[in-house]
Every structure is written in structure tokens, then in C-alpha cells.
Coordinates of C-alpha atoms in Angstrom, one line a residue:
M1 CA -194.0 321.0 -33.6
K2 CA -190.3 321.7 -35.8
I3 CA -187.7 319.9 -36.4
A4 CA -184.4 319.5 -37.9
I5 CA -182.4 317.4 -39.5
V6 CA -178.6 316.5 -39.0
S7 CA -176.7 314.8 -42.4
K8 CA -173.4 315.0 -43.9
S9 CA -174.1 316.6 -46.6
G10 CA -176.9 316.8 -49.1
R11 CA -178.7 314.3 -51.3
Y12 CA -175.0 313.9 -54.1
S13 CA -173.1 313.0 -51.8
G14 CA -174.3 309.5 -50.9
G15 CA -178.0 307.4 -50.0
A16 CA -177.6 308.4 -47.1
S17 CA -177.3 311.8 -47.1
R18 CA -180.5 311.7 -49.4
V19 CA -182.7 309.7 -47.3
A20 CA -182.5 313.0 -45.0
E21 CA -182.9 315.7 -47.4
D22 CA -186.0 314.2 -49.1
L23 CA -187.2 313.5 -45.5
A24 CA -186.7 317.6 -44.8
V25 CA -188.7 318.2 -47.6
W26 CA -191.6 315.8 -47.2
L27 CA -191.7 316.9 -44.4
N28 CA -192.2 320.1 -44.7
E29 CA -194.6 319.4 -47.5
A30 CA -196.8 318.2 -44.9
G31 CA -196.5 321.5 -42.7
Y32 CA -193.9 320.1 -40.3
P33 CA -191.5 323.4 -40.1
T34 CA -187.7 321.5 -41.1
D35 CA -184.6 322.8 -40.8
H36 CA -181.6 320.5 -42.6
F37 CA -178.1 320.9 -41.1
I38 CA -175.8 320.2 -43.4
A39 CA -171.8 319.6 -42.3
F40 CA -170.6 319.4 -45.8
A41 CA -173.0 322.3 -47.2
D42 CA -170.9 323.3 -50.5
I43 CA -174.7 323.3 -52.7
K44 CA -177.9 324.0 -50.7
A45 CA -180.8 322.5 -52.7
Y46 CA -183.4 324.5 -50.2
P47 CA -184.0 327.5 -48.2
F48 CA -184.6 325.4 -45.4
Q49 CA -180.7 323.6 -45.6
K50 CA -178.2 325.3 -43.4
N51 CA -174.7 325.0 -42.2
L52 CA -173.9 322.5 -39.6
Y53 CA -170.6 324.5 -38.7
G54 CA -171.8 327.7 -38.8
E55 CA -170.3 330.4 -40.8
G56 CA -167.0 332.0 -41.3
R57 CA -164.2 330.9 -38.8
S58 CA -167.0 328.6 -36.4
Q59 CA -166.9 326.5 -40.2
K60 CA -163.0 326.2 -40.3
L61 CA -162.3 325.2 -36.8
C62 CA -164.7 322.4 -36.4
K63 CA -163.5 321.0 -40.0
S64 CA -160.1 321.6 -38.5
V65 CA -160.6 320.1 -35.3
H66 CA -162.2 316.8 -37.0
S67 CA -159.7 316.3 -39.3
A68 CA -156.6 317.0 -36.9
T69 CA -158.2 314.5 -34.3
G70 CA -159.0 311.6 -37.0
R71 CA -155.3 312.4 -38.1
F72 CA -154.8 310.2 -34.9
G73 CA -157.3 307.7 -35.2
L74 CA -159.9 309.7 -32.6
R75 CA -162.3 310.5 -36.1
E76 CA -165.2 313.0 -35.2
F77 CA -163.6 313.2 -31.3
F78 CA -165.1 316.4 -30.3
P79 CA -168.4 317.6 -30.2
I80 CA -167.1 320.7 -31.8
E81 CA -170.4 321.8 -34.2
Y82 CA -172.3 321.7 -30.7
W83 CA -170.3 323.8 -28.7
L84 CA -169.9 325.9 -31.7
N85 CA -173.6 326.0 -33.5
L86 CA -176.2 323.2 -32.6
A87 CA -176.3 324.5 -28.8
N88 CA -177.1 327.9 -29.8
I89 CA -180.0 327.0 -31.7
I90 CA -181.1 324.0 -30.2
N91 CA -184.0 325.2 -28.3
D92 CA -185.7 326.8 -31.4
Y93 CA -186.5 323.2 -32.1
D94 CA -189.1 320.0 -31.1
V95 CA -187.0 317.3 -32.1
I96 CA -183.7 317.0 -33.6
H97 CA -183.1 313.6 -36.3
F98 CA -179.5 312.7 -36.9
H99 CA -178.6 311.0 -40.2
D100 CA -174.6 309.6 -41.6
L101 CA -172.0 310.8 -38.8
Y102 CA -169.4 309.3 -40.5
S103 CA -166.3 312.0 -41.2
A104 CA -168.1 315.1 -40.0
I105 CA -170.2 315.3 -37.0
S106 CA -169.1 313.7 -33.6
P107 CA -170.7 310.7 -31.6
L108 CA -170.9 313.0 -28.3
T109 CA -172.5 315.9 -29.8
L110 CA -176.1 313.4 -30.1
A111 CA -175.6 312.9 -26.7
L112 CA -175.4 316.5 -26.0
T113 CA -178.2 316.9 -27.6
A114 CA -180.5 313.9 -26.2
R115 CA -180.1 316.3 -22.7
K116 CA -181.8 318.6 -24.5
K117 CA -184.6 317.4 -26.9
P118 CA -185.9 314.2 -28.4
T119 CA -183.3 312.8 -30.1
F120 CA -183.4 310.9 -33.4
F121 CA -180.5 308.5 -35.3
T122 CA -181.2 306.6 -38.5
V123 CA -178.3 303.9 -38.9
H124 CA -177.3 304.3 -42.7
D125 CA -174.0 301.9 -42.0
C126 CA -171.9 300.0 -40.1
S127 CA -169.5 302.5 -38.7
V128 CA -172.4 303.5 -35.8
F129 CA -171.3 300.3 -33.8
T130 CA -167.9 299.9 -35.2
G131 CA -164.8 301.0 -34.0
G132 CA -165.4 303.2 -37.8
C133 CA -165.5 300.5 -40.7
L134 CA -168.4 301.2 -42.6
Y135 CA -169.3 297.7 -43.3
P136 CA -166.9 294.6 -41.2
S137 CA -166.6 293.1 -45.0
G138 CA -165.9 289.4 -42.8
C139 CA -164.5 291.1 -39.4
E140 CA -166.5 290.0 -36.7
K141 CA -164.5 291.5 -34.1
F142 CA -167.0 294.8 -33.7
I143 CA -168.9 291.7 -31.8
S144 CA -166.3 291.7 -28.6
H145 CA -164.9 294.7 -29.2
C146 CA -162.5 296.3 -32.2
H147 CA -158.7 296.1 -32.7
N148 CA -156.2 296.3 -34.8
C149 CA -158.6 296.7 -37.1
P150 CA -158.0 294.6 -40.5
Q151 CA -159.3 297.6 -43.0
L152 CA -156.0 300.0 -41.2
P153 CA -152.7 299.7 -42.3
Q154 CA -151.0 298.2 -39.2
N155 CA -147.1 297.4 -40.5
R156 CA -145.3 300.2 -38.7
W157 CA -145.8 301.2 -34.5
Q158 CA -147.0 304.7 -35.5
D159 CA -150.2 302.8 -37.4
R160 CA -150.9 300.9 -34.9
I161 CA -150.5 304.1 -32.3
R162 CA -153.5 305.4 -34.5
D163 CA -155.2 302.3 -34.2
R164 CA -158.0 303.9 -31.9
T165 CA -160.7 301.6 -32.8
K166 CA -161.3 300.4 -29.5
E167 CA -161.6 303.3 -27.9
V168 CA -163.8 304.5 -30.8
Q169 CA -166.3 301.6 -30.2
S170 CA -166.2 302.1 -26.8
I171 CA -167.5 305.5 -27.2
K172 CA -170.7 304.4 -29.6
R173 CA -171.3 301.7 -27.4
W174 CA -171.7 303.9 -24.2
L175 CA -173.6 306.4 -26.4
S176 CA -176.2 304.4 -27.2
K177 CA -176.8 302.4 -23.4
N178 CA -176.6 305.6 -21.8
N179 CA -178.5 308.4 -23.3
M180 CA -181.8 308.8 -24.4
I181 CA -181.5 308.6 -28.4
R182 CA -184.0 306.8 -30.5
Y183 CA -182.1 304.6 -32.9
I184 CA -184.1 303.6 -36.3
F185 CA -182.7 300.9 -38.9
P186 CA -183.8 300.7 -42.2
S187 CA -183.4 296.9 -42.6
Q188 CA -183.8 294.8 -40.2
W189 CA -180.6 293.0 -41.1
I190 CA -178.5 296.3 -40.0
A191 CA -180.7 296.2 -36.4
N192 CA -179.6 292.6 -36.3
Q193 CA -175.9 293.3 -36.4
A194 CA -176.1 296.5 -34.5
E195 CA -177.6 294.3 -31.6
L196 CA -174.4 292.0 -32.1
S197 CA -172.5 295.0 -30.5
L198 CA -175.1 298.0 -29.0
S199 CA -177.8 297.2 -26.2
Y200 CA -180.1 300.4 -25.9
K201 CA -181.3 302.7 -23.8
V202 CA -184.3 303.4 -26.0
L203 CA -185.3 300.8 -28.0
P204 CA -184.5 300.9 -31.7
V205 CA -187.4 301.0 -34.5
I206 CA -187.5 300.0 -38.2
I207 CA -188.4 302.4 -40.8
P208 CA -187.4 301.0 -44.2
N209 CA -186.5 303.7 -46.7
G210 CA -188.9 305.5 -48.7
I211 CA -188.7 306.8 -52.2
D212 CA -191.4 308.6 -54.4
P213 CA -193.0 307.0 -56.9
E214 CA -193.1 310.6 -58.5
S215 CA -189.5 311.0 -59.0
C216 CA -189.1 308.0 -61.6
P217 CA -191.8 308.6 -63.8
I218 CA -193.0 305.4 -66.0
L219 CA -191.5 305.8 -69.1
N220 CA -191.8 303.5 -72.3
R221 CA -188.9 300.6 -72.4
N222 CA -188.6 300.7 -76.0
E223 CA -188.5 304.6 -76.6
A224 CA -185.8 304.9 -74.0
K225 CA -183.7 302.2 -76.0
R226 CA -184.9 304.1 -79.4
I227 CA -183.0 307.0 -77.5
L228 CA -179.7 304.9 -76.9
S229 CA -179.6 303.7 -80.3
I230 CA -180.7 299.9 -78.7
A231 CA -182.8 297.8 -80.9
E232 CA -186.2 297.2 -79.0
H233 CA -185.4 293.3 -79.2
R234 CA -182.2 293.5 -77.5
K235 CA -182.4 292.8 -73.9
V236 CA -180.3 295.9 -71.9
V237 CA -178.7 294.9 -68.4
T238 CA -177.2 298.4 -66.8
I239 CA -174.2 297.4 -63.5
S240 CA -174.2 300.8 -61.8
A241 CA -172.0 302.3 -59.2
N242 CA -170.3 305.6 -58.3
Y243 CA -166.7 303.8 -59.2
L244 CA -167.1 300.6 -61.1
A245 CA -163.6 299.7 -60.0
A246 CA -164.0 299.6 -56.1
P247 CA -163.6 296.0 -54.8
H248 CA -167.0 295.8 -52.0
K249 CA -169.6 297.1 -55.1
G250 CA -168.8 293.5 -56.8
V251 CA -168.9 294.7 -60.7
K252 CA -166.2 291.6 -61.3
Y253 CA -169.1 289.5 -60.6
A254 CA -171.2 291.1 -62.3
I255 CA -169.0 291.4 -65.7
E256 CA -167.9 287.6 -65.2
A257 CA -172.1 287.1 -65.0
L258 CA -171.9 289.1 -68.7
Q259 CA -169.8 287.2 -69.8
S260 CA -170.9 283.8 -69.0
C261 CA -174.4 285.4 -70.9
R262 CA -172.3 286.4 -74.0
D263 CA -174.4 284.2 -75.7
L264 CA -177.7 286.2 -75.9
A265 CA -176.1 289.2 -76.7
P266 CA -177.2 291.8 -74.1
V267 CA -176.7 295.0 -74.1
V268 CA -174.7 296.6 -71.2
L269 CA -175.0 299.7 -69.4
A270 CA -172.3 301.0 -67.5
V271 CA -173.2 303.9 -65.3
G272 CA -170.2 305.3 -62.7
H273 CA -166.2 305.9 -63.5
C274 CA -164.6 302.9 -65.9
N275 CA -161.0 302.9 -66.0
D276 CA -159.0 300.3 -68.3
E277 CA -159.2 297.4 -66.0
I278 CA -162.9 297.7 -66.4
R279 CA -162.9 298.1 -69.7
S280 CA -160.5 295.2 -70.0
A281 CA -162.8 292.7 -68.4
L282 CA -166.1 294.4 -70.8
Q283 CA -164.3 293.6 -73.4
G284 CA -166.2 290.7 -76.0
L285 CA -169.7 292.9 -74.8
E286 CA -171.4 295.3 -76.4
V287 CA -171.2 297.9 -74.1
L288 CA -172.3 302.1 -73.8
E289 CA -170.2 303.8 -70.9
M290 CA -172.9 306.3 -69.5
G291 CA -170.3 307.6 -67.5
F292 CA -171.2 309.1 -63.5
I293 CA -175.0 310.3 -63.6
S294 CA -176.3 312.8 -60.4
N295 CA -178.9 313.9 -62.1
P296 CA -182.0 311.7 -60.8
E297 CA -183.9 312.1 -64.4
S298 CA -181.3 311.2 -66.7
M299 CA -180.9 308.2 -64.5
S300 CA -184.4 307.5 -64.4
K301 CA -184.3 306.9 -68.6
I302 CA -181.2 304.5 -67.7
Y303 CA -183.4 302.6 -66.0
A304 CA -186.3 302.7 -68.4
A305 CA -184.1 301.5 -71.3
S306 CA -182.6 298.3 -69.1
D307 CA -184.5 295.2 -68.9
I308 CA -182.5 294.2 -66.3
M309 CA -179.6 295.4 -63.3
L310 CA -177.5 293.6 -61.8
F311 CA -176.6 294.4 -58.4
C312 CA -173.5 292.4 -56.8
S313 CA -172.7 295.0 -53.9
L314 CA -171.3 292.6 -51.3
A315 CA -172.1 295.3 -48.3
D316 CA -175.2 297.6 -47.9
N317 CA -178.2 298.6 -45.9
L318 CA -181.0 298.9 -48.1
P319 CA -179.6 300.5 -51.1
L320 CA -182.0 303.4 -52.9
T321 CA -180.3 302.3 -56.1
V322 CA -182.5 298.8 -56.1
L323 CA -185.9 300.2 -55.1
E324 CA -184.9 303.3 -58.2
A325 CA -184.7 299.9 -60.0
M326 CA -187.5 298.2 -59.1
L327 CA -189.9 301.6 -59.4
S328 CA -188.6 301.7 -62.9
F329 CA -189.6 298.5 -63.8
T330 CA -186.3 297.6 -64.0
V331 CA -185.6 293.3 -62.5
I332 CA -182.8 292.5 -60.4
V333 CA -180.5 290.4 -61.0
G334 CA -177.9 290.1 -58.1
F335 CA -176.7 289.2 -54.5
S336 CA -178.5 289.1 -51.0
T337 CA -176.4 291.0 -49.6
G338 CA -177.1 292.8 -46.1
G339 CA -181.2 294.5 -46.4
V340 CA -181.3 293.3 -50.3
S341 CA -183.2 290.2 -49.4
E342 CA -185.7 292.5 -47.4
M343 CA -186.8 294.6 -50.6
I344 CA -186.4 291.3 -53.2
Q345 CA -187.8 288.1 -52.9
S346 CA -186.3 285.8 -56.0
G347 CA -188.1 284.8 -58.7
Q348 CA -191.1 286.9 -57.2
N349 CA -190.1 290.4 -58.1
G350 CA -186.3 289.9 -58.7
F351 CA -183.8 287.2 -59.1
L352 CA -180.9 287.3 -56.0
V353 CA -178.5 284.1 -55.1
E354 CA -176.1 284.0 -52.4
P355 CA -173.1 286.9 -51.9
T356 CA -170.0 285.9 -53.8
N357 CA -171.5 282.9 -55.3
Q358 CA -170.6 283.2 -59.2
E359 CA -172.1 280.0 -60.7
A360 CA -175.3 280.7 -58.8
L361 CA -175.3 284.3 -60.4
N362 CA -174.2 283.3 -63.7
N363 CA -177.6 281.3 -63.7
A364 CA -179.7 283.5 -62.4
L365 CA -178.9 286.1 -65.2
R366 CA -179.2 283.2 -67.9
Q367 CA -182.6 282.7 -66.1
A368 CA -183.8 286.6 -66.3
L369 CA -182.4 287.0 -69.8
L370 CA -184.5 283.9 -71.0
S371 CA -187.7 284.6 -68.8
P372 CA -191.0 284.4 -70.8
I373 CA -192.1 286.8 -67.7
L374 CA -189.8 289.1 -67.5
D375 CA -192.1 291.6 -67.7
R376 CA -194.3 290.5 -65.0
I377 CA -191.7 290.1 -62.6
A378 CA -190.5 293.6 -63.6
Q379 CA -194.6 294.8 -62.6
Q380 CA -194.4 292.7 -59.1
A381 CA -191.4 295.2 -58.6
R382 CA -193.0 298.2 -59.0
Q383 CA -196.0 297.4 -56.7
D384 CA -194.3 296.1 -54.3
V385 CA -192.2 299.4 -53.8
E386 CA -195.6 301.3 -53.8
H387 CA -197.0 299.4 -51.1
K388 CA -193.5 298.9 -48.9
F389 CA -191.6 301.6 -49.5
S390 CA -193.4 304.4 -50.2
K391 CA -193.0 308.4 -49.4
Q392 CA -196.0 308.3 -47.6
L393 CA -195.6 305.2 -45.7
F394 CA -192.0 306.4 -45.3
L395 CA -193.3 310.3 -44.0
E396 CA -196.3 308.5 -41.5
R397 CA -194.2 306.6 -40.0
H398 CA -191.6 309.2 -38.8
I399 CA -194.6 311.8 -37.8
A400 CA -196.2 309.2 -35.6
L401 CA -192.5 308.1 -34.4
Y402 CA -191.7 311.9 -33.4
Q403 CA -195.7 313.0 -32.1
A404 CA -195.5 309.7 -29.5
T405 CA -192.0 311.2 -27.7

């Protein structure tokens, strides 16, 4: 069995692409020849990674076509990557598995692929069943039909003409209903959301994301604190996001919770791009700005020094960040967003509260900082990841699914 994994990019461009790359790596390690086709292939970490758009003129044309149609609101409308490249190589593979189409791959490419080969599609965000947004953020139009999108400008008539969300969503509904594509959902939450909008020709399945325990080696917490010149007795709380000021990451709630616990003197590790607004909000707290970190080993050291990670995202599926922290014995305190509650059982392996409930978040952080059993909760977090979200389980579930086709 030879497998083609297809995604927007490699691991350093987000969790979805990282899941795709990890799957390709692990399949190859298990003896299943796998190539990983990447649309934006500026960095290729492995010899089995190839350009989805082809080379030279083909690559430039694919990017130009998607960019042009996007300007008219029909994002990734033409399956140009299929016509110019994928159609020529598809017969070399037994299974085609897509990840993360947003801004790079046409849904119609999946339909064309499914006519020839068993086709799978892992859903990493809500753009698969909306008119284009990654997360609806409270908008429920996707349930009936997307239109007049609140995430797009609607002030001018030109803006309204470019709002093609209804047509785009109709294509995605046609895709799932009329094509032999097996949808894979990492969380029950996103499967439930998709079911409000989509119907399927092939029943979908749930396969949670997996993580390799060896990717987060066990490091001594006190030693990790000493490296950062932090006293061993101090509690360390990490906040992390690519851009800490991004509203959907909910960092403002995390900072407010930290300020409410300032009397407990936590040390704050701020991971990600930080601006003056965030710095101002953090005033009065002891903060170490760590900057944006893409290297997994460096991030493991941050987790190792952290007693708690405040995860207050307002929109997420089954984030790898949470699994990484749990694997590093770092206790999650945050919002029960999306699929996070499928990883964290509040009071057992972390602390979760209702999204945007600031008072509850403040109390949860204080409870965690003062908990005499914080180490026991951290141990349980590690064990739960090893038993429920391991690399081995993730790989076995995919292989079984492929072989059943």
C-alpha cells in the first residue's frame, strides 16, 4: 500500500500541516511508503516531501489562479493543482489523504481524486463546512446557509458582490454529499459542528490527533527553572500564541486571570510575538518574553519550566499545544473550547471553565496555583496523553482505515 498525504504546508505553518507531516513520517517508519505533497513547499524537511503544484510554470500558475479567484470571493475555486500535477501522478498511489485545504487546495480536487482512488480528508477547522471562515465565532449562518459574512467587509457594493460565501459553502456541501470521500474528524466537537451543515455519502470517523511521547522528553522542572534564572519555589505560568494579541487566542482573558493572582507572584513566560498592548496589560507581573518559538526542543524546555499553561483560545479543534503541554507535565488551565474538553477532565488532569467566563477563569488559576496536588494532576495529564493520544494509536487507526477501503 502506497500513500499520498496532501496538505497546504509543512509542520512549521500550523497544527494541521504538522499533523499531516507527522502522519507521513510515521507511516514511512512503519513500512508504508508515503509521499507528502505540499502546496507551499518552501521548506522540505524530508526527501519524501514534494511540490503539490509541480515545478516552474506549473507552480506559478497554480498560485496565480488561486490568488485571482480569491480576489473575487471564490477561494480555491478551480482544481488547478489536480489538472496540472496531481492527475499525472495519482495512479502511483493506493490511498490519497488530504489535510488543510484553506488558501491552497480546491475542494473540487478532492472530488476528482475520489473518482480514481480511495480518498480521505482530515478536518482541522470549520472552513470545511462554512463559506470560508476558519471558525464562525458565534455566527450560526453556516447551519442554514452562509451569506453576508460578518467576517468580511460589507460596507460597499463591491464588498457585497465579492461575498460568495453562499456559493462556496454550496460546493462544500455538494462535495461531502455526492463523493466517496471519508471525512476524518480529530474531535467529536468538530464532527458535531460539521453535521449541522453537511451530509455524507460515506460515514465519517473520529481519529484524535496523536503525539510522539519522545518528542517531549521528560526534563527536570527545577533544572529548567534554573536555566531561566527562576527560583525553584516560584510557580511558572505560560501563555502562548503565534501573535499574543490575536483576539481569537483569548490572551486578554489569560492576562486578566494572571493579574487577579498577582498576590501569589507567579512568573509569566510569554511565548509568541508580543506588542506594546500586551506588554502594558502585563505590567505589574514578573514576565519573561520568550518570543516566537518554532523549534520543538526549545518549546519543550519552556513547558518543562512551566507548572501551568493558560490556554484561553476562543476557537480550536483538538490543539497539539495542549497535548504537548500535558505530555510535559504542565497543567492546563483555560476554557473548554471546541475539543479541549475531550482532552481535559477538569479537576483530574487540568482545570477548565466556560469560555469567556473571566471570574471562573480567575478562580481556576488561583485554585491551580495553590493546589497541593498540582504535581499529581500533572502526572495524570501525561498518562492520559500516553494512553489516549499516542503516536501508536494514531498510526494504527489510520492504517486500519486505509486497509478497510
